[in-house]
Amino acid sequence: MIVEGLLTSSPKNGPPHVAPLGPVVSEDQQVWLLRPYQTSATFALLRENPNCIFHVMDDVLPFAQAVVGLPCEVEFSPHPKEGFVIASACRWFRLEIIRWDVSNIRSEASARIVDCGSLREFWGWNRAKHAVLEAAILASRIGMLEWSDVEAQLKYLAIAVDKTAGARERQAWELLMDYFSKHQA
């Protein structure tokens, strides 16, 4: 199954790089397949350093911020061995890439868990959170999709945001709508 979350990777100098990522994860969580595009900063950083931390989150605002290229409003805690943990995450998994397949533009990186932790219980998702996540995925693929398809999906997703969003979901939705408006023009 694909699990959506935020991945932190560590450049040699500077703050952690945060990227939304949906790895394919086995039900027993032992098999992880990360699929960054070779044109992405995430791919470059993981090729340089095969260690990263995947975060299970219940807040969609950092997803939206990462997708549109804004700094994520999250705090980091350094992991004792290597990397950065997002302090507001529910769970985290420190991963090591053990094998690469770069034969396609969307690479495949097989990873194993080297450490994991739980910071707090997962609060849950409502329809608005799901809608924002779907809109964030659309935003990450804006150059690959027909605008009419994007527009139709956003119109449908807006219903859930209007009915069930809290302040963080509304803020995330507005960031994404601004992003779409700029790309449509």
mmCIF file with all atom_site columns, N, CA and C in Angstrom, residues 13-14 17 23 27 38 42 47 58 68 74 101 109 113 124 129 162 164 170-171 180 185:
data_model
loop_
_atom_site.group_PDB
_atom_site.id
_atom_site.type_symbol
_atom_site.label_atom_id
_atom_site.label_alt_id
_atom_site.label_comp_id
_atom_site.label_asym_id
_atom_site.label_entity_id
_atom_site.label_seq_id
_atom_site.pdbx_PDB_ins_code
_atom_site.Cartn_x
_atom_site.Cartn_y
_atom_site.Cartn_z
_atom_site.occupancy
_atom_site.B_iso_or_equiv
_atom_site.pdbx_formal_charge
_atom_site.auth_seq_id
_atom_site.auth_comp_id
_atom_site.auth_asym_id
_atom_site.auth_atom_id
_atom_site.pdbx_PDB_model_num
ATOM 1  N N  . ASN A 1 13  ? 25.370  20.388 4.398   1.00 0.00 ? 13  ASN A N  1
ATOM 2  C CA . ASN A 1 13  ? 25.337  21.622 5.185   1.00 0.00 ? 13  ASN A CA 1
ATOM 3  C C  . ASN A 1 13  ? 23.955  22.228 5.041   1.00 0.00 ? 13  ASN A C  1
ATOM 4  N N  . GLY A 1 14  ? 23.395  22.678 6.128   1.00 0.00 ? 14  GLY A N  1
ATOM 5  C CA . GLY A 1 14  ? 22.107  23.338 6.052   1.00 0.00 ? 14  GLY A CA 1
ATOM 6  C C  . GLY A 1 14  ? 20.998  22.569 6.724   1.00 0.00 ? 14  GLY A C  1
ATOM 7  N N  . HIS A 1 17  ? 15.945  18.826 4.435   1.00 0.00 ? 17  HIS A N  1
ATOM 8  C CA . HIS A 1 17  ? 15.050  18.974 3.281   1.00 0.00 ? 17  HIS A CA 1
ATOM 9  C C  . HIS A 1 17  ? 13.787  18.177 3.592   1.00 0.00 ? 17  HIS A C  1
ATOM 10 N N  . PRO A 1 23  ? 5.704   6.412  -0.253  1.00 0.00 ? 23  PRO A N  1
ATOM 11 C CA . PRO A 1 23  ? 6.363   5.140  -0.538  1.00 0.00 ? 23  PRO A CA 1
ATOM 12 C C  . PRO A 1 23  ? 5.361   3.982  -0.532  1.00 0.00 ? 23  PRO A C  1
ATOM 13 N N  . GLU A 1 27  ? 2.423   -4.441 4.311   1.00 0.00 ? 27  GLU A N  1
ATOM 14 C CA . GLU A 1 27  ? 1.562   -4.420 5.506   1.00 0.00 ? 27  GLU A CA 1
ATOM 15 C C  . GLU A 1 27  ? 2.357   -4.629 6.787   1.00 0.00 ? 27  GLU A C  1
ATOM 16 N N  . GLN A 1 38  ? 13.845  11.501 -10.609 1.00 0.00 ? 38  GLN A N  1
ATOM 17 C CA . GLN A 1 38  ? 15.274  11.793 -10.702 1.00 0.00 ? 38  GLN A CA 1
ATOM 18 C C  . GLN A 1 38  ? 15.569  13.282 -10.846 1.00 0.00 ? 38  GLN A C  1
ATOM 19 N N  . THR A 1 42  ? 14.951  15.646 -3.621  1.00 0.00 ? 42  THR A N  1
ATOM 20 C CA . THR A 1 42  ? 14.933  14.457 -2.762  1.00 0.00 ? 42  THR A CA 1
ATOM 21 C C  . THR A 1 42  ? 15.801  13.355 -3.357  1.00 0.00 ? 42  THR A C  1
ATOM 22 N N  . ARG A 1 47  ? 20.668  10.139 -3.096  1.00 0.00 ? 47  ARG A N  1
ATOM 23 C CA . ARG A 1 47  ? 21.811  9.539  -3.797  1.00 0.00 ? 47  ARG A CA 1
ATOM 24 C C  . ARG A 1 47  ? 23.117  9.914  -3.084  1.00 0.00 ? 47  ARG A C  1
ATOM 25 N N  . ASP A 1 58  ? -0.566  13.813 10.918  1.00 0.00 ? 58  ASP A N  1
ATOM 26 C CA . ASP A 1 58  ? -2.012  14.026 10.838  1.00 0.00 ? 58  ASP A CA 1
ATOM 27 C C  . ASP A 1 58  ? -2.338  15.508 10.641  1.00 0.00 ? 58  ASP A C  1
ATOM 28 N N  . VAL A 1 68  ? 4.215   23.348 -2.373  1.00 0.00 ? 68  VAL A N  1
ATOM 29 C CA . VAL A 1 68  ? 4.295   24.639 -3.076  1.00 0.00 ? 68  VAL A CA 1
ATOM 30 C C  . VAL A 1 68  ? 5.659   25.313 -2.907  1.00 0.00 ? 68  VAL A C  1
ATOM 31 N N  . VAL A 1 74  ? 7.332   23.469 10.843  1.00 0.00 ? 74  VAL A N  1
ATOM 32 C CA . VAL A 1 74  ? 7.528   22.361 11.768  1.00 0.00 ? 74  VAL A CA 1
ATOM 33 C C  . VAL A 1 74  ? 8.848   22.561 12.507  1.00 0.00 ? 74  VAL A C  1
ATOM 34 N N  . ASP A 1 101 ? 17.036  1.524  -8.371  1.00 0.00 ? 101 ASP A N  1
ATOM 35 C CA . ASP A 1 101 ? 16.738  1.254  -9.772  1.00 0.00 ? 101 ASP A CA 1
ATOM 36 C C  . ASP A 1 101 ? 16.496  2.621  -10.397 1.00 0.00 ? 101 ASP A C  1
ATOM 37 N N  . ALA A 1 109 ? 13.783  3.238  -4.971  1.00 0.00 ? 109 ALA A N  1
ATOM 38 C CA . ALA A 1 109 ? 14.797  3.047  -3.948  1.00 0.00 ? 109 ALA A CA 1
ATOM 39 C C  . ALA A 1 109 ? 14.240  2.089  -2.895  1.00 0.00 ? 109 ALA A C  1
ATOM 40 N N  . ILE A 1 113 ? 14.126  -0.359 7.411   1.00 0.00 ? 113 ILE A N  1
ATOM 41 C CA . ILE A 1 113 ? 14.023  0.414  8.654   1.00 0.00 ? 113 ILE A CA 1
ATOM 42 C C  . ILE A 1 113 ? 15.255  0.131  9.497   1.00 0.00 ? 113 ILE A C  1
ATOM 43 N N  . GLY A 1 124 ? -6.125  11.511 13.692  1.00 0.00 ? 124 GLY A N  1
ATOM 44 C CA . GLY A 1 124 ? -7.088  11.071 12.692  1.00 0.00 ? 124 GLY A CA 1
ATOM 45 C C  . GLY A 1 124 ? -7.214  12.067 11.562  1.00 0.00 ? 124 GLY A C  1
ATOM 46 N N  . LYS A 1 129 ? -9.038  16.913 5.412   1.00 0.00 ? 129 LYS A N  1
ATOM 47 C CA . LYS A 1 129 ? -7.626  16.528 5.377   1.00 0.00 ? 129 LYS A CA 1
ATOM 48 C C  . LYS A 1 129 ? -7.339  15.664 4.161   1.00 0.00 ? 129 LYS A C  1
ATOM 49 N N  . ASP A 1 162 ? -15.054 22.713 2.423   1.00 0.00 ? 162 ASP A N  1
ATOM 50 C CA . ASP A 1 162 ? -16.102 23.631 2.893   1.00 0.00 ? 162 ASP A CA 1
ATOM 51 C C  . ASP A 1 162 ? -16.880 23.052 4.067   1.00 0.00 ? 162 ASP A C  1
ATOM 52 N N  . THR A 1 164 ? -15.951 20.345 6.249   1.00 0.00 ? 164 THR A N  1
ATOM 53 C CA . THR A 1 164 ? -15.322 19.710 7.409   1.00 0.00 ? 164 THR A CA 1
ATOM 54 C C  . THR A 1 164 ? -13.982 20.300 7.845   1.00 0.00 ? 164 THR A C  1
ATOM 55 N N  . ARG A 1 170 ? -7.970  24.739 6.220   1.00 0.00 ? 170 ARG A N  1
ATOM 56 C CA . ARG A 1 170 ? -8.325  25.902 5.390   1.00 0.00 ? 170 ARG A CA 1
ATOM 57 C C  . ARG A 1 170 ? -7.066  26.656 4.945   1.00 0.00 ? 170 ARG A C  1
ATOM 58 N N  . GLN A 1 171 ? -6.134  26.806 5.847   1.00 0.00 ? 171 GLN A N  1
ATOM 59 C CA . GLN A 1 171 ? -4.882  27.480 5.502   1.00 0.00 ? 171 GLN A CA 1
ATOM 60 C C  . GLN A 1 171 ? -4.132  26.693 4.419   1.00 0.00 ? 171 GLN A C  1
ATOM 61 N N  . PHE A 1 180 ? -2.325  26.875 -7.513  1.00 0.00 ? 180 PHE A N  1
ATOM 62 C CA . PHE A 1 180 ? -3.028  26.526 -8.753  1.00 0.00 ? 180 PHE A CA 1
ATOM 63 C C  . PHE A 1 180 ? -3.350  27.773 -9.577  1.00 0.00 ? 180 PHE A C  1
ATOM 64 N N  . ALA A 1 185 ? -2.570  30.733 -14.644 1.00 0.00 ? 185 ALA A N  1
ATOM 65 C CA . ALA A 1 185 ? -2.290  31.971 -15.383 1.00 0.00 ? 185 ALA A CA 1
ATOM 66 C C  . ALA A 1 185 ? -1.041  31.780 -16.193 1.00 0.00 ? 185 ALA A C  1
#
